[in-house]
Amino acid sequence: MELTYLRTFCEVAASGSYTRAAENLGYAQSSITAQIAKLEELYGAKLLERSGRGMAPTFAGRTLLGYAHHILALVGEAKEAVSEGHSGELAIGSIETLAAYFLPHRLHRYRSAYPGIRLRVVPGSEPDIIASVRNNTADFGLIFDKPCTLDELNTLALSQEELFVVVPPGHHLAERKSADFAMLAGEKLVLTEESCTYRNHLLHALRERGISPRIELELGNLEGIKQAVRHEWGVAYLPGYTIKDEVEKGELKAVPLAAGGGLGFQIQLVYRKDRWLSPSQRRFIETMEGRSPE
């Protein structure tokens, strides 16, 4: 039973709420409360306390949380080893664009080969994804960034993707074969959230050229950004894989940057170097690389 209590404790700590933890785990809220109480009795310490953002681990709780993640990861690896990886859960941290545009058809292909594996995709920022892979709360992470080296983690480049200046069809840049960053001086910008790697790449490139970015709107949702550009609220800077359909339909125009300014970013898969990989996890990597599982 202690494993169940530890799993419940990790879920409450992650969600910050007994209610959300109960929904995610399929328990009654009273059961969640009782399990946490039994765990606190077992360890002789207060593990959770109410904070401004909901329930948060105490000092003792933060200490236990690291051990709990490690214990649950070891249990999962043992289960994978015994079952040869044909059942269990695969947790994937992913930035929003990849969760929406890169993962779905690959996960469908993987799921057809491993129907017994429950897939859990957790959207987040790149720092959050890397942290979740490091602490074993995610098996794999998908990020979009320039090639990077991360301590303790393998980084596998899956594909290189170009970034484009995205404008409505009637915009003065729409028919250009290419543009440069200087042409964005004075343009109203519709940008992703502050943690986005390619947003930061654009702002850095503009400031390097002495251009003060004119940020008109910030949205955490890609569909919202594309709608804003359609309504001529500003121009965006997005990976080509996120706007393929709209460009083909003529709803948006994608203008490449001159001199390869929009190149260099890669879709990358990250996972722990010390992770034991089951056959199903190795197949997952192959599927992400574009190789179909047998």
CSV table of C-alpha atoms in Angstrom, one decimal:
chain,number,residue,atom,x,y,z
A,1,MET,CA,0.0,0.0,0.0
A,2,GLU,CA,2.9,2.4,0.6
A,3,LEU,CA,3.6,2.6,-3.1
A,4,THR,CA,0.0,3.7,-3.7
A,5,TYR,CA,0.4,6.4,-1.0
A,6,LEU,CA,3.7,7.6,-2.5
A,7,ARG,CA,2.1,7.8,-6.0
A,8,THR,CA,-0.8,9.8,-4.5
A,9,PHE,CA,1.6,12.1,-2.7
A,10,CYS,CA,3.5,12.8,-5.9
A,11,GLU,CA,0.2,13.5,-7.7
A,12,VAL,CA,-0.9,16.0,-5.1
A,13,ALA,CA,2.5,17.7,-5.0
A,14,ALA,CA,2.4,17.9,-8.9
A,15,SER,CA,-1.1,19.2,-9.2
A,16,GLY,CA,-1.2,21.3,-6.0
A,17,SER,CA,-4.7,20.1,-5.2
A,18,TYR,CA,-6.4,17.2,-3.6
A,19,THR,CA,-9.3,17.6,-6.0
A,20,ARG,CA,-7.2,17.5,-9.1
A,21,ALA,CA,-5.2,14.6,-7.8
A,22,ALA,CA,-8.4,12.7,-7.1
A,23,GLU,CA,-9.6,13.4,-10.7
A,24,ASN,CA,-6.3,12.4,-12.2
A,25,LEU,CA,-6.0,9.2,-10.2
A,26,GLY,CA,-9.7,8.2,-10.3
A,27,TYR,CA,-10.2,8.3,-6.5
A,28,ALA,CA,-12.6,10.0,-4.3
A,29,GLN,CA,-11.2,13.1,-2.7
A,30,SER,CA,-11.7,11.6,0.8
A,31,SER,CA,-9.5,8.7,-0.3
A,32,ILE,CA,-6.7,11.1,-1.3
A,33,THR,CA,-6.9,12.8,2.1
A,34,ALA,CA,-6.9,9.5,4.0
A,35,GLN,CA,-3.8,8.2,2.0
A,36,ILE,CA,-1.9,11.4,2.7
A,37,ALA,CA,-2.8,11.2,6.4
A,38,LYS,CA,-1.6,7.6,6.5
A,39,LEU,CA,1.7,8.5,4.8
A,40,GLU,CA,2.3,11.3,7.3
A,41,GLU,CA,1.6,8.9,10.1
A,42,LEU,CA,4.0,6.4,8.6
A,43,TYR,CA,6.9,8.9,8.2
A,44,GLY,CA,6.0,10.9,11.4
A,45,ALA,CA,6.1,14.3,9.6
A,46,LYS,CA,3.8,16.8,8.0
A,47,LEU,CA,4.3,16.4,4.3
A,48,LEU,CA,1.9,18.9,2.7
A,49,GLU,CA,0.7,22.4,3.6
A,50,ARG,CA,-1.6,25.0,2.1
A,51,SER,CA,0.1,27.8,0.2
A,52,GLY,CA,-1.0,30.6,-2.0
A,53,ARG,CA,-1.1,28.2,-5.0
A,54,GLY,CA,-2.8,25.3,-3.3
A,55,MET,CA,-1.2,22.4,-1.5
A,56,ALA,CA,2.6,22.4,-1.5
A,57,PRO,CA,5.2,20.0,0.0
A,58,THR,CA,6.7,21.0,3.4
A,59,PHE,CA,10.5,20.8,4.0
A,60,ALA,CA,10.0,17.1,5.0
A,61,GLY,CA,7.7,16.6,2.0
A,62,ARG,CA,10.3,18.0,-0.5
A,63,THR,CA,12.8,15.5,1.0
A,64,LEU,CA,10.4,12.6,0.6
A,65,LEU,CA,9.4,13.7,-2.9
A,66,GLY,CA,12.8,13.0,-4.4
A,67,TYR,CA,12.9,9.6,-2.9
A,68,ALA,CA,9.3,8.9,-4.0
A,69,HIS,CA,10.0,9.8,-7.6
A,70,HIS,CA,13.1,7.5,-7.6
A,71,ILE,CA,11.2,4.6,-5.9
A,72,LEU,CA,8.3,4.8,-8.4
A,73,ALA,CA,10.7,5.0,-11.3
A,74,LEU,CA,12.5,1.9,-10.1
A,75,VAL,CA,9.2,0.1,-9.7
A,76,GLY,CA,8.2,1.1,-13.2
A,77,GLU,CA,11.5,-0.2,-14.6
A,78,ALA,CA,11.1,-3.5,-12.8
A,79,LYS,CA,7.6,-3.9,-14.2
A,80,GLU,CA,8.9,-3.1,-17.7
A,81,ALA,CA,11.7,-5.6,-17.3
A,82,VAL,CA,9.4,-8.4,-16.1
A,83,SER,CA,6.7,-7.7,-18.8
A,84,GLU,CA,9.2,-6.9,-21.6
A,85,GLY,CA,7.7,-3.5,-21.9
A,86,HIS,CA,4.3,-4.5,-23.4
A,87,SER,CA,2.3,-2.9,-20.6
A,88,GLY,CA,2.6,0.1,-18.2
A,89,GLU,CA,2.7,3.8,-18.8
A,90,LEU,CA,4.9,6.0,-20.9
A,91,ALA,CA,5.1,9.6,-19.9
A,92,ILE,CA,6.3,12.2,-22.5
A,93,GLY,CA,6.9,15.8,-21.7
A,94,SER,CA,6.5,18.0,-24.7
A,95,ILE,CA,6.3,21.7,-25.7
A,96,GLU,CA,2.8,22.6,-27.0
A,97,THR,CA,3.7,22.9,-30.7
A,98,LEU,CA,5.2,19.4,-30.8
A,99,ALA,CA,2.3,17.9,-28.7
A,100,ALA,CA,-0.1,19.3,-31.3
A,101,TYR,CA,1.7,18.9,-34.6
A,102,PHE,CA,4.5,16.4,-34.3
A,103,LEU,CA,3.3,13.7,-31.8
A,104,PRO,CA,-0.2,12.7,-32.7
A,105,HIS,CA,0.4,10.6,-35.9
A,106,ARG,CA,3.6,9.1,-34.4
A,107,LEU,CA,1.8,8.1,-31.2
A,108,HIS,CA,-1.0,6.6,-33.2
A,109,ARG,CA,1.5,4.4,-35.0
A,110,TYR,CA,3.2,3.5,-31.8
A,111,ARG,CA,-0.1,2.7,-30.0
A,112,SER,CA,-1.1,0.3,-32.8
A,113,ALA,CA,2.0,-1.7,-32.0
A,114,TYR,CA,1.8,-1.4,-28.2
A,115,PRO,CA,-1.9,-1.2,-27.3
A,116,GLY,CA,-1.2,-2.3,-23.7
A,117,ILE,CA,0.9,0.8,-22.9
A,118,ARG,CA,-0.8,3.9,-21.6
A,119,LEU,CA,0.5,7.1,-23.1
A,120,ARG,CA,0.6,10.3,-21.1
A,121,VAL,CA,1.6,13.5,-22.7
A,122,VAL,CA,2.5,16.4,-20.4
A,123,PRO,CA,2.7,19.8,-22.1
A,124,GLY,CA,5.2,22.3,-20.6
A,125,SER,CA,8.0,24.7,-21.1
A,126,GLU,CA,11.5,23.5,-22.1
A,127,PRO,CA,13.0,24.0,-18.6
A,128,ASP,CA,10.0,22.1,-17.1
A,129,ILE,CA,10.4,19.2,-19.5
A,130,ILE,CA,14.1,18.9,-19.0
A,131,ALA,CA,13.5,18.9,-15.2
A,132,SER,CA,10.8,16.2,-15.4
A,133,VAL,CA,13.1,14.0,-17.4
A,134,ARG,CA,16.0,14.5,-15.0
A,135,ASN,CA,13.8,13.7,-11.9
A,136,ASN,CA,12.1,10.7,-13.6
A,137,THR,CA,8.6,12.1,-13.7
A,138,ALA,CA,8.8,11.8,-17.5
A,139,ASP,CA,10.4,9.0,-19.5
A,140,PHE,CA,11.1,11.2,-22.5
A,141,GLY,CA,11.0,14.9,-23.4
A,142,LEU,CA,10.4,16.6,-26.7
A,143,ILE,CA,11.9,20.1,-27.1
A,144,PHE,CA,12.5,22.5,-30.0
A,145,ASP,CA,15.8,24.3,-29.8
A,146,LYS,CA,19.2,24.7,-31.3
A,147,PRO,CA,21.4,21.6,-30.7
A,148,CYS,CA,22.2,21.4,-27.0
A,149,THR,CA,24.2,19.2,-24.6
A,150,LEU,CA,22.6,18.5,-21.3
A,151,ASP,CA,24.3,16.9,-18.3
A,152,GLU,CA,22.9,13.4,-17.5
A,153,LEU,CA,20.7,13.4,-20.6
A,154,ASN,CA,20.9,12.1,-24.1
A,155,THR,CA,19.7,14.5,-26.8
A,156,LEU,CA,18.7,12.9,-30.1
A,157,ALA,CA,18.0,15.2,-33.0
A,158,LEU,CA,14.9,14.1,-34.9
A,159,SER,CA,14.7,16.7,-37.6
A,160,GLN,CA,15.7,20.3,-38.4
A,161,GLU,CA,12.8,22.7,-38.9
A,162,GLU,CA,12.8,26.2,-40.4
A,163,LEU,CA,11.3,29.2,-38.7
A,164,PHE,CA,9.3,31.7,-40.7
A,165,VAL,CA,7.9,35.2,-40.4
A,166,VAL,CA,4.2,34.6,-40.6
A,167,VAL,CA,2.0,37.4,-42.1
A,168,PRO,CA,-1.6,37.7,-43.5
A,169,PRO,CA,-1.9,37.5,-47.3
A,170,GLY,CA,-2.3,41.2,-47.7
A,171,HIS,CA,0.8,42.2,-45.7
A,172,HIS,CA,3.6,44.1,-47.5
A,173,LEU,CA,6.1,41.2,-46.7
A,174,ALA,CA,3.7,38.5,-48.0
A,175,GLU,CA,5.1,38.2,-51.5
A,176,ARG,CA,8.7,38.6,-50.7
A,177,LYS,CA,11.0,35.6,-51.4
A,178,SER,CA,12.8,36.3,-48.1
A,179,ALA,CA,13.0,38.9,-45.4
A,180,ASP,CA,15.6,39.9,-42.8
A,181,PHE,CA,15.3,40.7,-39.2
A,182,ALA,CA,15.7,44.4,-39.9
A,183,MET,CA,12.5,44.4,-41.9
A,184,LEU,CA,10.6,43.7,-38.6
A,185,ALA,CA,11.5,47.1,-37.2
A,186,GLY,CA,8.3,48.8,-36.3
A,187,GLU,CA,6.2,45.7,-37.0
A,188,LYS,CA,3.6,44.7,-34.4
A,189,LEU,CA,4.6,41.2,-33.1
A,190,VAL,CA,2.3,38.5,-31.9
A,191,LEU,CA,4.4,36.2,-29.8
A,192,THR,CA,4.4,33.0,-27.8
A,193,GLU,CA,5.0,32.9,-24.0
A,194,GLU,CA,8.3,34.1,-22.5
A,195,SER,CA,9.7,30.6,-22.0
A,196,CYS,CA,9.5,29.8,-25.7
A,197,THR,CA,13.0,29.2,-27.3
A,198,TYR,CA,12.2,30.6,-30.7
A,199,ARG,CA,10.5,33.7,-29.3
A,200,ASN,CA,13.7,34.4,-27.4
A,201,HIS,CA,15.8,33.7,-30.6
A,202,LEU,CA,13.7,36.4,-32.5
A,203,LEU,CA,14.0,39.0,-29.7
A,204,HIS,CA,17.7,38.4,-29.3
A,205,ALA,CA,18.2,38.8,-33.1
A,206,LEU,CA,16.3,42.1,-33.1
A,207,ARG,CA,18.1,43.6,-30.1
A,208,GLU,CA,21.4,42.6,-31.6
A,209,ARG,CA,20.5,44.8,-34.5
A,210,GLY,CA,19.5,47.7,-32.3
A,211,ILE,CA,15.8,47.1,-32.9
A,212,SER,CA,13.3,47.5,-30.0
A,213,PRO,CA,10.7,44.8,-30.4
A,214,ARG,CA,7.1,46.1,-30.6
A,215,ILE,CA,5.2,43.3,-28.9
A,216,GLU,CA,1.5,43.7,-29.6
A,217,LEU,CA,0.2,40.5,-28.1
A,218,GLU,CA,1.4,37.4,-26.2
A,219,LEU,CA,-0.4,34.2,-26.4
A,220,GLY,CA,0.4,30.7,-25.0
A,221,ASN,CA,-1.8,29.0,-27.7
A,222,LEU,CA,-0.6,28.5,-31.3
A,223,GLU,CA,-4.1,28.6,-32.7
A,224,GLY,CA,-4.7,31.9,-31.0
A,225,ILE,CA,-1.5,33.3,-32.5
A,226,LYS,CA,-2.5,32.2,-36.0
A,227,GLN,CA,-6.0,33.7,-35.6
A,228,ALA,CA,-4.4,37.0,-34.5
A,229,VAL,CA,-2.2,37.1,-37.6
A,230,ARG,CA,-5.2,36.3,-39.8
A,231,HIS,CA,-7.0,39.3,-38.3
A,232,GLU,CA,-4.0,41.5,-39.0
A,233,TRP,CA,-3.1,42.2,-35.4
A,234,GLY,CA,0.5,41.7,-36.1
A,235,VAL,CA,3.1,39.3,-37.5
A,236,ALA,CA,4.4,36.0,-35.9
A,237,TYR,CA,7.5,34.0,-35.8
A,238,LEU,CA,6.7,30.3,-36.0
A,239,PRO,CA,8.1,26.9,-37.0
A,240,GLY,CA,7.1,25.7,-40.5
A,241,TYR,CA,5.4,22.5,-39.2
A,242,THR,CA,2.9,24.6,-37.2
A,243,ILE,CA,1.5,26.6,-40.2
A,244,LYS,CA,1.7,24.0,-43.1
A,245,ASP,CA,-2.1,23.7,-43.5
A,246,GLU,CA,-2.8,27.4,-43.4
A,247,VAL,CA,0.0,28.2,-45.9
A,248,GLU,CA,-1.3,25.5,-48.3
A,249,LYS,CA,-4.8,27.0,-48.0
A,250,GLY,CA,-3.5,30.5,-48.6
A,251,GLU,CA,-4.8,31.7,-45.2
A,252,LEU,CA,-1.3,32.7,-44.1
A,253,LYS,CA,2.0,33.5,-45.8
A,254,ALA,CA,5.3,32.1,-44.5
A,255,VAL,CA,8.3,34.3,-45.4
A,256,PRO,CA,11.7,32.7,-45.0
A,257,LEU,CA,14.5,34.7,-43.4
A,258,ALA,CA,17.5,35.6,-45.5
A,259,ALA,CA,20.9,34.0,-45.1
A,260,GLY,CA,19.5,31.1,-43.2
A,261,GLY,CA,18.3,33.2,-40.3
A,262,GLY,CA,15.4,30.9,-39.6
A,263,LEU,CA,17.5,27.7,-39.6
A,264,GLY,CA,19.4,25.9,-36.8
A,265,PHE,CA,16.5,24.8,-34.6
A,266,GLN,CA,15.9,21.0,-34.2
A,267,ILE,CA,13.2,18.8,-32.8
A,268,GLN,CA,15.0,16.9,-30.1
A,269,LEU,CA,14.2,13.9,-28.0
A,270,VAL,CA,15.8,13.9,-24.5
A,271,TYR,CA,16.0,11.0,-22.0
A,272,ARG,CA,18.3,10.0,-19.1
A,273,LYS,CA,21.7,8.5,-20.0
A,274,ASP,CA,21.4,6.0,-17.1
A,275,ARG,CA,17.9,4.9,-18.0
A,276,TRP,CA,17.4,1.3,-18.7
A,277,LEU,CA,15.4,1.1,-21.9
A,278,SER,CA,12.8,-1.7,-22.4
A,279,PRO,CA,12.0,-3.0,-25.9
A,280,SER,CA,8.9,-0.8,-26.0
A,281,GLN,CA,10.9,2.3,-25.1
A,282,ARG,CA,13.5,1.6,-27.7
A,283,ARG,CA,10.6,1.2,-30.2
A,284,PHE,CA,9.3,4.6,-29.0
A,285,ILE,CA,12.6,6.2,-29.9
A,286,GLU,CA,12.6,4.5,-33.3
A,287,THR,CA,9.0,5.8,-33.9
A,288,MET,CA,10.0,9.3,-33.0
A,289,GLU,CA,12.9,9.0,-35.5
A,290,GLY,CA,10.3,8.1,-38.2
A,291,ARG,CA,11.0,4.3,-38.2
A,292,SER,CA,7.8,2.3,-37.8
A,293,PRO,CA,7.7,-0.2,-35.0
A,294,GLU,CA,7.5,-3.8,-36.2
